[in-house]
Short mmCIF file of C-alpha atoms and ligand atoms in Angstrom, two decimals:
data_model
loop_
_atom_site.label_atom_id
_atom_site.label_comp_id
_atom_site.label_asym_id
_atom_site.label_seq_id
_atom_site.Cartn_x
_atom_site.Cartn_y
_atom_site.Cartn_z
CA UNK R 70 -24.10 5.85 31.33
CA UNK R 71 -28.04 5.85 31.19
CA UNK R 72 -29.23 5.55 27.51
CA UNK R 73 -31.11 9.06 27.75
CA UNK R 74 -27.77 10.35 28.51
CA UNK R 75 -26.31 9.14 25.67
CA UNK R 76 -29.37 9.87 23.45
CA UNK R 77 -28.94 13.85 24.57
CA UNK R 78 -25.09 13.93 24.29
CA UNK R 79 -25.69 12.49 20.61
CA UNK R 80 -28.12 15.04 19.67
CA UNK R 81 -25.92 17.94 21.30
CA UNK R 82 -22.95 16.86 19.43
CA UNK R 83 -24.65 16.47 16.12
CA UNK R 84 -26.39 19.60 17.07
CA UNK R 85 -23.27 21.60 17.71
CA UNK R 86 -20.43 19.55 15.58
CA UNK R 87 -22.58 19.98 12.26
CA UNK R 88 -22.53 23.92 12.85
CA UNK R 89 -18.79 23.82 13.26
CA UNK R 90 -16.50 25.25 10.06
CA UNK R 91 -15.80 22.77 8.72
CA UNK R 92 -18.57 20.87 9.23
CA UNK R 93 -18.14 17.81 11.70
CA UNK R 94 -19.42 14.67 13.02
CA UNK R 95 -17.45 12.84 16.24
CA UNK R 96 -16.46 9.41 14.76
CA UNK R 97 -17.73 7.91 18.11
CA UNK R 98 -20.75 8.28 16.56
CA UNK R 99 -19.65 6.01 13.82
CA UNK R 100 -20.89 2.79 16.20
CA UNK R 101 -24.35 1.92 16.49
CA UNK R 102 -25.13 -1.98 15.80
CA UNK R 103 -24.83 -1.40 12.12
CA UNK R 104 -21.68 0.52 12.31
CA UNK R 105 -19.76 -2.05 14.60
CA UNK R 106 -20.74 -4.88 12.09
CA UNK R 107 -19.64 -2.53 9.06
CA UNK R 108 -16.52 -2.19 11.19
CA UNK R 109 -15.68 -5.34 12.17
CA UNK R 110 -16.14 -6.36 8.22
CA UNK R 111 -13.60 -4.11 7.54
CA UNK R 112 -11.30 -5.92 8.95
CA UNK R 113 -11.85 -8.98 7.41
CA UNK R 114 -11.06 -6.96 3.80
CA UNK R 115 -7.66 -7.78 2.33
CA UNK R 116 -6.66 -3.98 2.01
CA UNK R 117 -7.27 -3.00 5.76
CA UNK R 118 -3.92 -4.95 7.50
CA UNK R 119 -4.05 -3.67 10.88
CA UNK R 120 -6.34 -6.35 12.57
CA UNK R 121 -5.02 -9.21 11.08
CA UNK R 122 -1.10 -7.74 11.75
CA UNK R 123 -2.32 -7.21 15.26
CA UNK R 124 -3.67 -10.67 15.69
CA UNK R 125 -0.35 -12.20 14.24
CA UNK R 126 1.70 -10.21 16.77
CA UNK R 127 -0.39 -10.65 20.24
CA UNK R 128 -0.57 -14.47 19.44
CA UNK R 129 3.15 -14.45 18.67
CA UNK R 130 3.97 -12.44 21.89
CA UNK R 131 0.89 -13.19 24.33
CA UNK R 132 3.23 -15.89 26.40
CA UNK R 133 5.96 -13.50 26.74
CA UNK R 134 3.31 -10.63 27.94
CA UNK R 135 1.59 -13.07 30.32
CA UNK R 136 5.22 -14.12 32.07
CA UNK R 137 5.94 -10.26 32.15
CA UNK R 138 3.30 -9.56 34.15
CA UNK R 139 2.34 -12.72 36.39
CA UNK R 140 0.31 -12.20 38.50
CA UNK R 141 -1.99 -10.39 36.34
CA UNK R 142 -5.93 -10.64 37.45
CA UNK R 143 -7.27 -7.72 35.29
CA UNK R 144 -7.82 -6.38 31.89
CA UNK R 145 -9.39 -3.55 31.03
CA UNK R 146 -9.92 -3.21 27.29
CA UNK R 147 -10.79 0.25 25.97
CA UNK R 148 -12.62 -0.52 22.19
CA UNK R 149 -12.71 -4.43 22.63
CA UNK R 150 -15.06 -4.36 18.94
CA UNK R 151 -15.90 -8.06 18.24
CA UNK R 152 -13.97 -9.46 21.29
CA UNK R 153 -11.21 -10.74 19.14
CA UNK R 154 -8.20 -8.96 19.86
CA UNK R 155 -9.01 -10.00 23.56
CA UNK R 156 -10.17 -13.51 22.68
CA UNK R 157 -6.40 -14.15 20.82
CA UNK R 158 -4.47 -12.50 23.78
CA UNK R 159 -6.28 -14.71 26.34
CA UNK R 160 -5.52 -17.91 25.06
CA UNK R 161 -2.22 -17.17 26.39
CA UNK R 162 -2.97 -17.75 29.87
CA UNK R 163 -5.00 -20.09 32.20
CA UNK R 164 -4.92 -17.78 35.06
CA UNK R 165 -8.18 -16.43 36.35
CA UNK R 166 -9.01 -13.14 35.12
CA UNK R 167 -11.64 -10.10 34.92
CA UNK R 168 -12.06 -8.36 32.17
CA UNK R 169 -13.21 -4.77 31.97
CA UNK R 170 -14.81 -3.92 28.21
CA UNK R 171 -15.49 -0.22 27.72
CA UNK R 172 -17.21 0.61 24.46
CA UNK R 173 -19.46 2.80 22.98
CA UNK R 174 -21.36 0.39 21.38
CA UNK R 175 -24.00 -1.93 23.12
CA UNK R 176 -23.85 -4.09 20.10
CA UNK R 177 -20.13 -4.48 20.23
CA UNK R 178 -19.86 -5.28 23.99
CA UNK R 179 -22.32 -7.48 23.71
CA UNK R 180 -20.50 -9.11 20.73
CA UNK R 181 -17.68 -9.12 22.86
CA UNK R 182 -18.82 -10.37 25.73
CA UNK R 183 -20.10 -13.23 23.35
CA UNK R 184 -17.10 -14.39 21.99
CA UNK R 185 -15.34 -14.59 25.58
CA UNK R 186 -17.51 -16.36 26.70
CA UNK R 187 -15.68 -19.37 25.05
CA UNK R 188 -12.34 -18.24 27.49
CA UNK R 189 -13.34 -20.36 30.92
CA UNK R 190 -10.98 -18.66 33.14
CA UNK R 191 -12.57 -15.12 31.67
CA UNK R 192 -15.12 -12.85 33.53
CA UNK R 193 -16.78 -10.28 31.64
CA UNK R 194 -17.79 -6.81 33.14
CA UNK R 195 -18.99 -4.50 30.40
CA UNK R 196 -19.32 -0.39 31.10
CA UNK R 197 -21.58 1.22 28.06
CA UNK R 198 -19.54 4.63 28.35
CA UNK R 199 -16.38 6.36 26.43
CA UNK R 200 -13.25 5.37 27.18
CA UNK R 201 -12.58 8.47 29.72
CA UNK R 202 -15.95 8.18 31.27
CA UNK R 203 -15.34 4.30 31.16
CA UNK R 204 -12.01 4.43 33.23
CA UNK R 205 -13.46 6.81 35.47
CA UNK R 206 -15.90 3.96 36.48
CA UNK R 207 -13.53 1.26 36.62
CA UNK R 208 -10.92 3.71 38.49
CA UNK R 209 -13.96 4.00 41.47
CA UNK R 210 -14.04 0.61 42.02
CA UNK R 211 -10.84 0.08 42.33
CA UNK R 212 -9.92 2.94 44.67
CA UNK R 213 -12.07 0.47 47.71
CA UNK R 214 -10.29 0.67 50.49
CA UNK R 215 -8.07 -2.73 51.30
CA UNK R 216 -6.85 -2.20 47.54
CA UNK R 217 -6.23 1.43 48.35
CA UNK R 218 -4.22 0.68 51.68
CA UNK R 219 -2.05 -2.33 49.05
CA UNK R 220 -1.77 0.28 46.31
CA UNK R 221 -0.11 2.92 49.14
CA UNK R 222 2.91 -0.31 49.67
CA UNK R 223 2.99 -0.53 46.04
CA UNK R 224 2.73 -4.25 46.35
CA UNK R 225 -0.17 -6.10 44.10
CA UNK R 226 -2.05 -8.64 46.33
CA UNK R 227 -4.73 -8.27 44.48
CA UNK R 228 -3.21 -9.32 40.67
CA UNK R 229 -2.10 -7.08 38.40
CA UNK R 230 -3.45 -4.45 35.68
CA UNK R 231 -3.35 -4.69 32.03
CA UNK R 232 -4.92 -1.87 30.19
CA UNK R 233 -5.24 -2.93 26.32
CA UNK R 234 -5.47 -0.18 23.71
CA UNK R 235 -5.68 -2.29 20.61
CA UNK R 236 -6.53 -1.83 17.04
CA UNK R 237 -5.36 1.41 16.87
CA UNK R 238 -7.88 2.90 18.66
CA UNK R 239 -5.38 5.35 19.97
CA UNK R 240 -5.38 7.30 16.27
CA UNK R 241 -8.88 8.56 16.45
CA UNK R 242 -7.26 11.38 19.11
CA UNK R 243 -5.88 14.31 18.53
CA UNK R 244 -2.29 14.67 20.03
CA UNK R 245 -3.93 16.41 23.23
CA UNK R 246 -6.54 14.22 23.65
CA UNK R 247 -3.97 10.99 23.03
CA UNK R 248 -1.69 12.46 25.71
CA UNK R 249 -4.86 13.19 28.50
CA UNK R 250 -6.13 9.55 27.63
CA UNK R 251 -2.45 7.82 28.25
CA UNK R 252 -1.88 10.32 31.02
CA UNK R 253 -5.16 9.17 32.61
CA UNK R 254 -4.49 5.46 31.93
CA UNK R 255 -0.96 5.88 33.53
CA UNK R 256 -2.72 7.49 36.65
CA UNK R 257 -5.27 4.56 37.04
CA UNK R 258 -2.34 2.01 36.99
CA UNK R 259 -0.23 0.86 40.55
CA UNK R 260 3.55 0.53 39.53
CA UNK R 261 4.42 -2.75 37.63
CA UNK R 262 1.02 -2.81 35.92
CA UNK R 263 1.14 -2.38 32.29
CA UNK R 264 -0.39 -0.64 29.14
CA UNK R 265 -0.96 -2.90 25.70
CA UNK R 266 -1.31 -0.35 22.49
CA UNK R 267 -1.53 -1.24 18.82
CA UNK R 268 -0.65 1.25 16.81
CA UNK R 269 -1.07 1.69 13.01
CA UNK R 270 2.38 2.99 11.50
CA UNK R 271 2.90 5.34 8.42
CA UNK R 272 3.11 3.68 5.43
CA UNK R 273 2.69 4.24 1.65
CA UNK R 274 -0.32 6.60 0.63
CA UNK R 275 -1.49 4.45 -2.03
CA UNK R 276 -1.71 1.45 1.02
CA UNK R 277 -3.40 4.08 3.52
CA UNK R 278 -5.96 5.17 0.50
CA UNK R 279 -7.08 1.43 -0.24
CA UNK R 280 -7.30 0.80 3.15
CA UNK R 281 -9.65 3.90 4.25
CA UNK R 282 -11.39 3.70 0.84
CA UNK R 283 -11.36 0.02 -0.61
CA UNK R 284 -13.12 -1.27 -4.13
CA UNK R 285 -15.71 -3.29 -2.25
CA UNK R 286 -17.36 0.10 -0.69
CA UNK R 287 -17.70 -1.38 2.96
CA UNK R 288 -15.76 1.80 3.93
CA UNK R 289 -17.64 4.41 2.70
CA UNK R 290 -20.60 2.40 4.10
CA UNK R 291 -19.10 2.38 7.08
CA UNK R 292 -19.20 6.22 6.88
CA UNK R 293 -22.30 6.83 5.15
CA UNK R 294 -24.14 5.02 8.33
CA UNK R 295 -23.58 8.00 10.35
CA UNK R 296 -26.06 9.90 8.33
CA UNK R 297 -28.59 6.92 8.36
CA UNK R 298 -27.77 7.11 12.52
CA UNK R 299 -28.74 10.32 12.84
CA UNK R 300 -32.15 10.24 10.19
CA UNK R 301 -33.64 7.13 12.58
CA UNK R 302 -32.23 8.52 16.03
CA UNK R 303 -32.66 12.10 15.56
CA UNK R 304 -35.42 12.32 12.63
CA UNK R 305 -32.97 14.28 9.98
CA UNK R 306 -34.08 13.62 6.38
CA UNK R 307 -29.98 13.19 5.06
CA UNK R 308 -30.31 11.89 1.40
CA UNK R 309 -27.39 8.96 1.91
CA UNK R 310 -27.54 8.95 -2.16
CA UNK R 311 -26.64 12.64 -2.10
CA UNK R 312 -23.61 11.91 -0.39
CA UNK R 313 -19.94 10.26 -1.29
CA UNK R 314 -17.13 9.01 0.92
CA UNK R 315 -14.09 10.57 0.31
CA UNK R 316 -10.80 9.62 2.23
CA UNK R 317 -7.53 12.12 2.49
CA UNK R 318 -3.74 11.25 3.61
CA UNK R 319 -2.91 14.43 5.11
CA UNK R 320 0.62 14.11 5.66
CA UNK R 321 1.15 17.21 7.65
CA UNK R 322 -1.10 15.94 10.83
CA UNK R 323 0.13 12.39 9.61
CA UNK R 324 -3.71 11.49 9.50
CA UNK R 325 -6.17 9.73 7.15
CA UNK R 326 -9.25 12.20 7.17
CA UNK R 327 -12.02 10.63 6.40
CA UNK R 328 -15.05 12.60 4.92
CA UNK R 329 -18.79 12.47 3.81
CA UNK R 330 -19.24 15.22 0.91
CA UNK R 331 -22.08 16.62 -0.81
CA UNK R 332 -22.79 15.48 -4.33
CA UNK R 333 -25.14 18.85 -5.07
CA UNK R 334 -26.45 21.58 -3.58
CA UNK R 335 -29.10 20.48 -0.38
CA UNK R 336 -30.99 21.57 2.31
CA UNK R 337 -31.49 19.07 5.52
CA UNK R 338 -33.48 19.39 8.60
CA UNK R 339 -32.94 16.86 11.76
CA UNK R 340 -35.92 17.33 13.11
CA UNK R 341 -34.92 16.05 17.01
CA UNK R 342 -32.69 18.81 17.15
CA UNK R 343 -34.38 21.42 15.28
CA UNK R 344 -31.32 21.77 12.86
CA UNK R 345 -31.64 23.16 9.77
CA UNK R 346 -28.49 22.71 6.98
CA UNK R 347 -27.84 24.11 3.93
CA UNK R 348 -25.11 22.42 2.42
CA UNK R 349 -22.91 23.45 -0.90
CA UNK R 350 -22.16 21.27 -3.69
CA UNK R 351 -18.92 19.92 -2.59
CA UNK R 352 -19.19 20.68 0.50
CA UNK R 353 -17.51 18.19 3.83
CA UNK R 354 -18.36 16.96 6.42
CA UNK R 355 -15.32 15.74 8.46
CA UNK R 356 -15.72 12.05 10.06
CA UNK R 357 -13.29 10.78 11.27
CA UNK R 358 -9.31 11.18 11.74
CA UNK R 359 -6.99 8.15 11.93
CA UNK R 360 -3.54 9.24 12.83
CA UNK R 361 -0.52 7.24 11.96
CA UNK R 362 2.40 6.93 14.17
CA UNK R 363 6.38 6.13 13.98
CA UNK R 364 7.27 3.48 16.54
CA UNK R 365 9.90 5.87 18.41
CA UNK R 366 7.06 8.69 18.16
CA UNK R 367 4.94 5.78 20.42
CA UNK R 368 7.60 4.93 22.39
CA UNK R 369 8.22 8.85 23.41
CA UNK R 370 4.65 9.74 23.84
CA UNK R 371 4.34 6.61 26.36
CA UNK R 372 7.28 7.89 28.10
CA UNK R 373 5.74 11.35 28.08
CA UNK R 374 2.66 10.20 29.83
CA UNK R 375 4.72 8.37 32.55
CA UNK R 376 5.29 5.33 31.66
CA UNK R 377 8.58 3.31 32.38
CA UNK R 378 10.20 0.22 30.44
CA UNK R 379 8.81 -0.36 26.87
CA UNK R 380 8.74 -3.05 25.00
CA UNK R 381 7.69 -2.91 21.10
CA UNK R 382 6.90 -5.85 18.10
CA UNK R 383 6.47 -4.39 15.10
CA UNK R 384 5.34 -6.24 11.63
CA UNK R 385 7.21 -4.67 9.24
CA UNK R 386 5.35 -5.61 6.02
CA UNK R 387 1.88 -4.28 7.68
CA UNK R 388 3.52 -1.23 9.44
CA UNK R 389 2.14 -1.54 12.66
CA UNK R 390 3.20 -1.77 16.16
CA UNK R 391 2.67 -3.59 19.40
CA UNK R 392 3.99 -1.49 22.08
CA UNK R 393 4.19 -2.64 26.14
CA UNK R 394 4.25 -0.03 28.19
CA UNK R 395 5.35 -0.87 32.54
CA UNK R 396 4.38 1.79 34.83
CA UNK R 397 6.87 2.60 37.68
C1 AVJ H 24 -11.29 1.53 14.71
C2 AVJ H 24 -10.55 3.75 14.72
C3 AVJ H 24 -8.99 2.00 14.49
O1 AVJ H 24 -9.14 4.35 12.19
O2 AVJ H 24 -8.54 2.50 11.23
C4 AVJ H 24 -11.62 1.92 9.71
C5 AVJ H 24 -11.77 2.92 12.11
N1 AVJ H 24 -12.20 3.98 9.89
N2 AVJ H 24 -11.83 2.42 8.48
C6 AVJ H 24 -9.30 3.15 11.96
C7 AVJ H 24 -11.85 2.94 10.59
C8 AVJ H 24 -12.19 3.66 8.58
C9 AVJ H 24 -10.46 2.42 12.62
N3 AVJ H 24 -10.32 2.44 14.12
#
């Protein structure tokens, strides 16, 4: 993706998604440089448990995983963040691989490609792109034609395919769009190649609320950034003080919602985009959703997609899942 691609598909979603009812930013947008670090210090805080559950589990179960699928030559990793998740998994195995990082974030792949650079037996391709457009690429350059003609004899001279969807990326879909990504990850995969997913599990409301909205405030300055994205990018003139971050269990859509909402009554103008808001006291503007899964709900969606054999760890004092899913 060229950067004035991105830069237009930014201001056209902020353009349209702010003029929505509710009003509505796409948490992709959530991940410039300063976003990715706010992330990434989420995870170090002591109420959000999925990345250090996560960790725990792919360095308890990484050997296992590697033996499954010998030979494996490839990963693709759809959010890869810091690098981490990726870094811990690979110290299972000594085996050449490539690794495919597909982020939205420049910062983060670059951070990524950083920290694997300390893996020997690790190249690093990065793709700047979302995760569909990202697997679209990757999906090209696979389909050349002497892997085409193995792929057709279903044999794997080439290495296998891991796709890792870690973190639980997965829960910033919607059901649909969670079943077209998995259904599109299945389709890019030969048989006996393999899917990775972390999943965060429901668990008590009072964990998910310190989690999305913790005492230390990184989270709602995780949120907050959006606006401060979209005053430097797109010249708006958002008042970040006129703002609070407010974060919903909404146990219906088994989601955390996560909002930015009006402290009085303002008008705003983004300038780039020639948007002018008038916003209520009160009023929301919808973030982000994190959905939260039950480990047979995982396992049937995976099978609903395609998928064949699955394997799952789960942590039980965390709630969250590791789930291997074989293609056939
Ligand atoms: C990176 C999408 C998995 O939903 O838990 C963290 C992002 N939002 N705190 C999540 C996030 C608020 C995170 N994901």
């Amino acid at each position: 993706m060229t950067p004035s691609t991105a830069a237009s598909s930014f201001a056209d979603d902020v353009r349209h998604s702010l003029q929505l009812a509710p009003r509505q930013l796409p948490s992709q947008y959530l991940y410039d440089a300063l976003g990715s670090a706010l992330f990434d210090a989420i995870c170090e805080l002591p109420w959000y448990g999925i990345t250090r559950a996560e960790n725990a589990l792919l360095a308890g179960h990484r050997a296992e995983i590697f033996a499954e699928l010998a030979p494996l030559t490839r990963i693709v990793e759809l959010g890869p963040g810091d690098g981490r998740k990726l870094q811990t998994l690979v110290e299972g195995t000594s085996e050449p691989l490539t690794a495919h990082l597909v982020d939205v974030s420049a910062g983060a792949l670059a951070r990524a490609a950083y920290t694997l650079s300390d893996a020997p037996n690790v190249a690093v391709v990065t793709h700047q792109a979302s995760f569909e457009d990202g697997l679209d690429a990757i999906t090209r350059d696979l389909r050349r034609p002497a892997i085409a003609a193995a792929r057709v004899r279903h044999t794997h001279p080439d290495g296998r395919t891991l796709v890792l969807l870690l973190g639980s990326n997965i829960g910033n879909f919607d059901a649909l769009a969670a079943a077209a990504l998995l259904d599109r990850i299945c389709a890019l995969l030969a048989p006996g190649d393999a899917l990775l997913m972390g999943a965060d599990l429901v668990k008590p409301e009072r964990d998910l609320l310190l989690a999305y909205n913790d005492p230390l405030g990184v989270s709602g300055a995780f949120n907050l950034n959006v606006l401060l994205r979209i005053n430097r990018e797109l010249d708006g003139n958002f008042d970040l003080r006129a703002f609070r971050h407010r974060s919903v269990w909404n146990p219906a859509c088994s989601r955390m919602e996560m909002f930015l909402v009006a402290t009085r009554r303002q008008h705003v103008r983004v300038e780039a985009i020639g948007l002018e808001l008038e916003l209520e006291e009160g009023e929301a503007i919808w973030t982000e959703s994190s959905y939260k899964y039950t480990a047979e709900g995982l396992t049937d969606q995976l099978e609903r997609a395609g998928f064949g054999p699955v394997a799952q760890w789960i942590d039980r004092d965390a709630a969250f899942a590791l789930t291997l899913a074989r293609t056939i």
